[in-house]
PDB file of C-alpha atoms in Angstrom:
ATOM      1  CA  MET A  23      16.581 -25.035   9.250  1.00 75.00           C
ATOM      2  CA  PRO A  24      15.312 -22.820   6.374  1.00 80.00           C
ATOM      3  CA  GLU A  25      17.246 -19.760   5.318  1.00 91.00           C
ATOM      4  CA  THR A  26      16.115 -16.514   6.932  1.00 95.00           C
ATOM      5  CA  TRP A  27      15.931 -13.116   5.310  1.00 97.00           C
ATOM      6  CA  ASP A  28      14.291  -9.734   5.843  1.00 97.00           C
ATOM      7  CA  TYR A  29      13.431  -7.072   3.256  1.00 98.00           C
ATOM      8  CA  THR A  30      11.889  -3.642   3.823  1.00 97.00           C
ATOM      9  CA  LEU A  31      10.680  -1.401   1.007  1.00 97.00           C
ATOM     10  CA  HIS A  32       9.946   2.193   2.065  1.00 96.00           C
ATOM     11  CA  ILE A  33       7.308   3.824  -0.117  1.00 96.00           C
ATOM     12  CA  PRO A  34       5.731   7.250  -0.498  1.00 95.00           C
ATOM     13  CA  ASN A  35       2.041   7.858   0.080  1.00 93.00           C
ATOM     14  CA  ASP A  36       1.176   7.190  -3.547  1.00 94.00           C
ATOM     15  CA  PRO A  37      -1.328   4.628  -4.884  1.00 93.00           C
ATOM     16  CA  ARG A  38       1.227   3.575  -7.541  1.00 95.00           C
ATOM     17  CA  ALA A  39       3.412   2.269  -4.712  1.00 96.00           C
ATOM     18  CA  VAL A  40       0.984  -0.638  -4.237  1.00 95.00           C
ATOM     19  CA  THR A  41       1.915  -2.059  -7.647  1.00 96.00           C
ATOM     20  CA  ILE A  42       5.610  -1.522  -6.954  1.00 97.00           C
ATOM     21  CA  CYS A  43       5.266  -3.430  -3.667  1.00 97.00           C
ATOM     22  CA  ARG A  44       3.371  -6.271  -5.311  1.00 97.00           C
ATOM     23  CA  ARG A  45       5.998  -6.681  -8.048  1.00 97.00           C
ATOM     24  CA  THR A  46       8.867  -6.431  -5.570  1.00 98.00           C
ATOM     25  CA  LEU A  47       7.260  -9.091  -3.382  1.00 98.00           C
ATOM     26  CA  ARG A  48       6.839 -11.388  -6.405  1.00 98.00           C
ATOM     27  CA  LEU A  49      10.530 -10.998  -7.201  1.00 98.00           C
ATOM     28  CA  ILE A  50      11.621 -11.646  -3.595  1.00 98.00           C
ATOM     29  CA  LEU A  51       9.562 -14.823  -3.272  1.00 98.00           C
ATOM     30  CA  THR A  52      10.561 -16.096  -6.728  1.00 98.00           C
ATOM     31  CA  MET A  53      14.264 -15.538  -6.082  1.00 97.00           C
ATOM     32  CA  HIS A  54      13.984 -17.458  -2.799  1.00 97.00           C
ATOM     33  CA  GLY A  55      12.205 -20.414  -4.451  1.00 96.00           C
ATOM     34  CA  LEU A  56       8.801 -19.707  -2.915  1.00 97.00           C
ATOM     35  CA  VAL A  57       6.804 -19.380  -6.143  1.00 97.00           C
ATOM     36  CA  GLY A  58       3.897 -21.322  -4.618  1.00 96.00           C
ATOM     37  CA  LEU A  59       3.231 -18.449  -2.211  1.00 97.00           C
ATOM     38  CA  VAL A  60       3.309 -15.653  -4.781  1.00 97.00           C
ATOM     39  CA  ASP A  61      -0.396 -15.335  -5.625  1.00 96.00           C
ATOM     40  CA  THR A  62      -1.639 -15.374  -2.029  1.00 96.00           C
ATOM     41  CA  ALA A  63       1.234 -13.196  -0.822  1.00 97.00           C
ATOM     42  CA  GLU A  64       0.557 -10.619  -3.547  1.00 96.00           C
ATOM     43  CA  LEU A  65      -3.115 -10.447  -2.575  1.00 94.00           C
ATOM     44  CA  LEU A  66      -2.263  -9.994   1.103  1.00 96.00           C
ATOM     45  CA  ALA A  67       0.462  -7.411   0.483  1.00 96.00           C
ATOM     46  CA  THR A  68      -1.855  -5.485  -1.832  1.00 95.00           C
ATOM     47  CA  GLU A  69      -4.508  -5.266   0.869  1.00 92.00           C
ATOM     48  CA  LEU A  70      -2.074  -4.301   3.631  1.00 95.00           C
ATOM     49  CA  VAL A  71      -0.170  -1.712   1.592  1.00 96.00           C
ATOM     50  CA  SER A  72      -3.377  -0.305   0.060  1.00 93.00           C
ATOM     51  CA  ASN A  73      -4.743   0.324   3.545  1.00 90.00           C
ATOM     52  CA  ALA A  74      -1.488   2.017   4.554  1.00 92.00           C
ATOM     53  CA  VAL A  75      -1.493   4.273   1.487  1.00 92.00           C
ATOM     54  CA  LEU A  76      -5.216   5.031   1.244  1.00 88.00           C
ATOM     55  CA  HIS A  77      -6.045   5.578   4.911  1.00 84.00           C
ATOM     56  CA  THR A  78      -2.987   7.513   6.105  1.00 86.00           C
ATOM     57  CA  LYS A  79      -1.165  10.662   5.057  1.00 87.00           C
ATOM     58  CA  GLY A  80       2.493   9.784   5.542  1.00 87.00           C
ATOM     59  CA  SER A  81       4.968   7.387   4.079  1.00 90.00           C
ATOM     60  CA  ALA A  82       4.646   3.627   4.495  1.00 94.00           C
ATOM     61  CA  ALA A  83       6.713   0.466   4.164  1.00 96.00           C
ATOM     62  CA  LEU A  84       6.319  -3.142   3.086  1.00 97.00           C
ATOM     63  CA  ARG A  85       8.264  -5.691   5.102  1.00 97.00           C
ATOM     64  CA  VAL A  86       8.746  -9.296   4.027  1.00 98.00           C
ATOM     65  CA  ARG A  87      10.724 -11.759   6.083  1.00 97.00           C
ATOM     66  CA  ARG A  88      11.238 -15.469   6.481  1.00 97.00           C
ATOM     67  CA  SER A  89      11.565 -16.772   9.991  1.00 95.00           C
ATOM     68  CA  PRO A  90      13.837 -19.588  11.181  1.00 93.00           C
ATOM     69  CA  GLU A  91      10.670 -21.708  11.480  1.00 93.00           C
ATOM     70  CA  GLY A  92       9.992 -21.278   7.745  1.00 92.00           C
ATOM     71  CA  MET A  93       7.128 -18.825   8.027  1.00 96.00           C
ATOM     72  CA  VAL A  94       6.866 -15.865   5.648  1.00 97.00           C
ATOM     73  CA  TRP A  95       5.712 -12.687   7.345  1.00 97.00           C
ATOM     74  CA  ILE A  96       4.238  -9.895   5.246  1.00 98.00           C
ATOM     75  CA  GLY A  97       3.508  -6.561   6.858  1.00 96.00           C
ATOM     76  CA  ALA A  98       2.827  -2.931   6.171  1.00 96.00           C
ATOM     77  CA  TRP A  99       3.920  -0.055   8.378  1.00 94.00           C
ATOM     78  CA  ASP A 100       2.236   3.339   8.243  1.00 93.00           C
ATOM     79  CA  ALA A 101       2.549   6.545  10.247  1.00 90.00           C
ATOM     80  CA  ASP A 102      -0.992   6.510  11.666  1.00 90.00           C
ATOM     81  CA  PRO A 103      -1.083   5.119  15.226  1.00 88.00           C
ATOM     82  CA  GLU A 104      -4.825   4.337  15.080  1.00 88.00           C
ATOM     83  CA  PRO A 105      -5.573   0.602  15.037  1.00 87.00           C
ATOM     84  CA  PRO A 106      -7.053  -0.837  11.864  1.00 85.00           C
ATOM     85  CA  ARG A 107     -10.785  -1.361  11.802  1.00 78.00           C
ATOM     86  CA  PRO A 108     -11.735  -4.943  12.638  1.00 73.00           C
ATOM     87  CA  PRO A 109     -12.159  -7.048   9.497  1.00 67.00           C
ATOM     88  CA  GLN A 110     -15.634  -7.622   8.163  1.00 63.00           C
ATOM     89  CA  ARG A 111     -16.681 -11.107   7.194  1.00 62.00           C
ATOM     90  CA  LEU A 112     -16.536 -11.302   3.418  1.00 53.00           C
ATOM     91  CA  GLU A 113     -20.107 -12.511   3.027  1.00 57.00           C
ATOM     92  CA  LEU A 114     -21.300  -9.350   4.834  1.00 55.00           C
ATOM     93  CA  VAL A 115     -19.397  -6.994   2.544  1.00 53.00           C
ATOM     94  CA  GLY A 116     -21.166  -8.232  -0.584  1.00 55.00           C
ATOM     95  CA  GLU A 117     -20.682  -5.954  -3.575  1.00 57.00           C
ATOM     96  CA  GLN A 118     -19.436  -2.947  -1.608  1.00 55.00           C
ATOM     97  CA  GLU A 119     -16.540  -1.109  -3.206  1.00 57.00           C
ATOM     98  CA  GLY A 120     -14.413  -1.114  -0.059  1.00 55.00           C
ATOM     99  CA  GLY A 121     -14.178  -2.753   3.322  1.00 56.00           C
ATOM    100  CA  ARG A 122     -12.997  -6.215   2.386  1.00 62.00           C
ATOM    101  CA  GLY A 123      -9.213  -5.754   2.745  1.00 73.00           C
ATOM    102  CA  LEU A 124      -8.620  -7.090   6.242  1.00 81.00           C
ATOM    103  CA  GLY A 125     -11.441  -9.585   5.718  1.00 80.00           C
ATOM    104  CA  LEU A 126      -9.406 -11.077   2.874  1.00 83.00           C
ATOM    105  CA  VAL A 127      -6.305 -11.100   5.050  1.00 87.00           C
ATOM    106  CA  ALA A 128      -8.179 -12.881   7.847  1.00 86.00           C
ATOM    107  CA  ALA A 129      -9.669 -15.385   5.369  1.00 85.00           C
ATOM    108  CA  CYS A 130      -6.340 -16.218   3.679  1.00 87.00           C
ATOM    109  CA  THR A 131      -4.052 -16.517   6.691  1.00 91.00           C
ATOM    110  CA  ARG A 132      -4.109 -18.386   9.923  1.00 91.00           C
ATOM    111  CA  TYR A 133      -2.446 -15.581  11.866  1.00 94.00           C
ATOM    112  CA  TRP A 134      -2.526 -11.843  11.399  1.00 94.00           C
ATOM    113  CA  GLY A 135      -2.522  -8.838  13.674  1.00 93.00           C
ATOM    114  CA  TRP A 136      -1.204  -5.386  14.312  1.00 93.00           C
ATOM    115  CA  THR A 137       1.043  -3.673  16.788  1.00 91.00           C
ATOM    116  CA  PRO A 138       1.673  -0.011  17.540  1.00 90.00           C
ATOM    117  CA  SER A 139       5.152   0.809  16.340  1.00 83.00           C
ATOM    118  CA  ALA A 140       5.675   3.380  19.108  1.00 75.00           C
ATOM    119  CA  ARG A 141       7.078   0.530  21.155  1.00 68.00           C
ATOM    120  CA  PHE A 142       9.837   0.288  18.509  1.00 65.00           C
ATOM    121  CA  GLY A 143      10.607   4.009  18.693  1.00 71.00           C
ATOM    122  CA  SER A 144       8.596   5.271  15.726  1.00 75.00           C
ATOM    123  CA  PRO A 145       5.044   6.536  15.328  1.00 83.00           C
ATOM    124  CA  GLY A 146       2.375   4.546  13.584  1.00 91.00           C
ATOM    125  CA  LYS A 147       1.478   0.887  13.420  1.00 93.00           C
ATOM    126  CA  TYR A 148       2.523  -2.338  11.779  1.00 93.00           C
ATOM    127  CA  VAL A 149      -0.164  -4.670  10.345  1.00 95.00           C
ATOM    128  CA  TRP A 150       1.106  -8.148   9.505  1.00 96.00           C
ATOM    129  CA  CYS A 151       0.127 -11.647   8.421  1.00 96.00           C
ATOM    130  CA  GLU A 152       1.890 -14.993   8.299  1.00 97.00           C
ATOM    131  CA  LEU A 153       2.095 -17.640   5.566  1.00 96.00           C
ATOM    132  CA  SER A 154       3.587 -21.092   5.883  1.00 92.00           C
ATOM    133  CA  ALA A 155       6.320 -21.731   3.349  1.00 84.00           C
ATOM    134  CA  ALA A 156       6.183 -25.495   3.970  1.00 75.00           C
TER     135      ALA A 156
END
């Protein structure tokens, strides 16, 4: 059974926090011997945290965990309870400046989703994706 762990990085509503999250994620995965996931995980975390910071007004958080089954979950919490917009297919976004974030997440992972965090006793939502560490 693979080792399990769970990290949460609380961040302010500041675009610079996206870079801090990306670098922290790289360090977490490297220290746990999961270097092969770093590039994809950084892309996914960047999209999730960027959405949390750019489209909401409150604080946010990056959560990274490894499950007993060996999956790496990456998620972003934000204080806005509204569901994320459905992802657009990447070929439909074309050269637009925005709108491809969740499309990239959907294209790079087998499973992703969101859940209102009110059921966990806090406002907002949690948007997540899953990577296989195998």
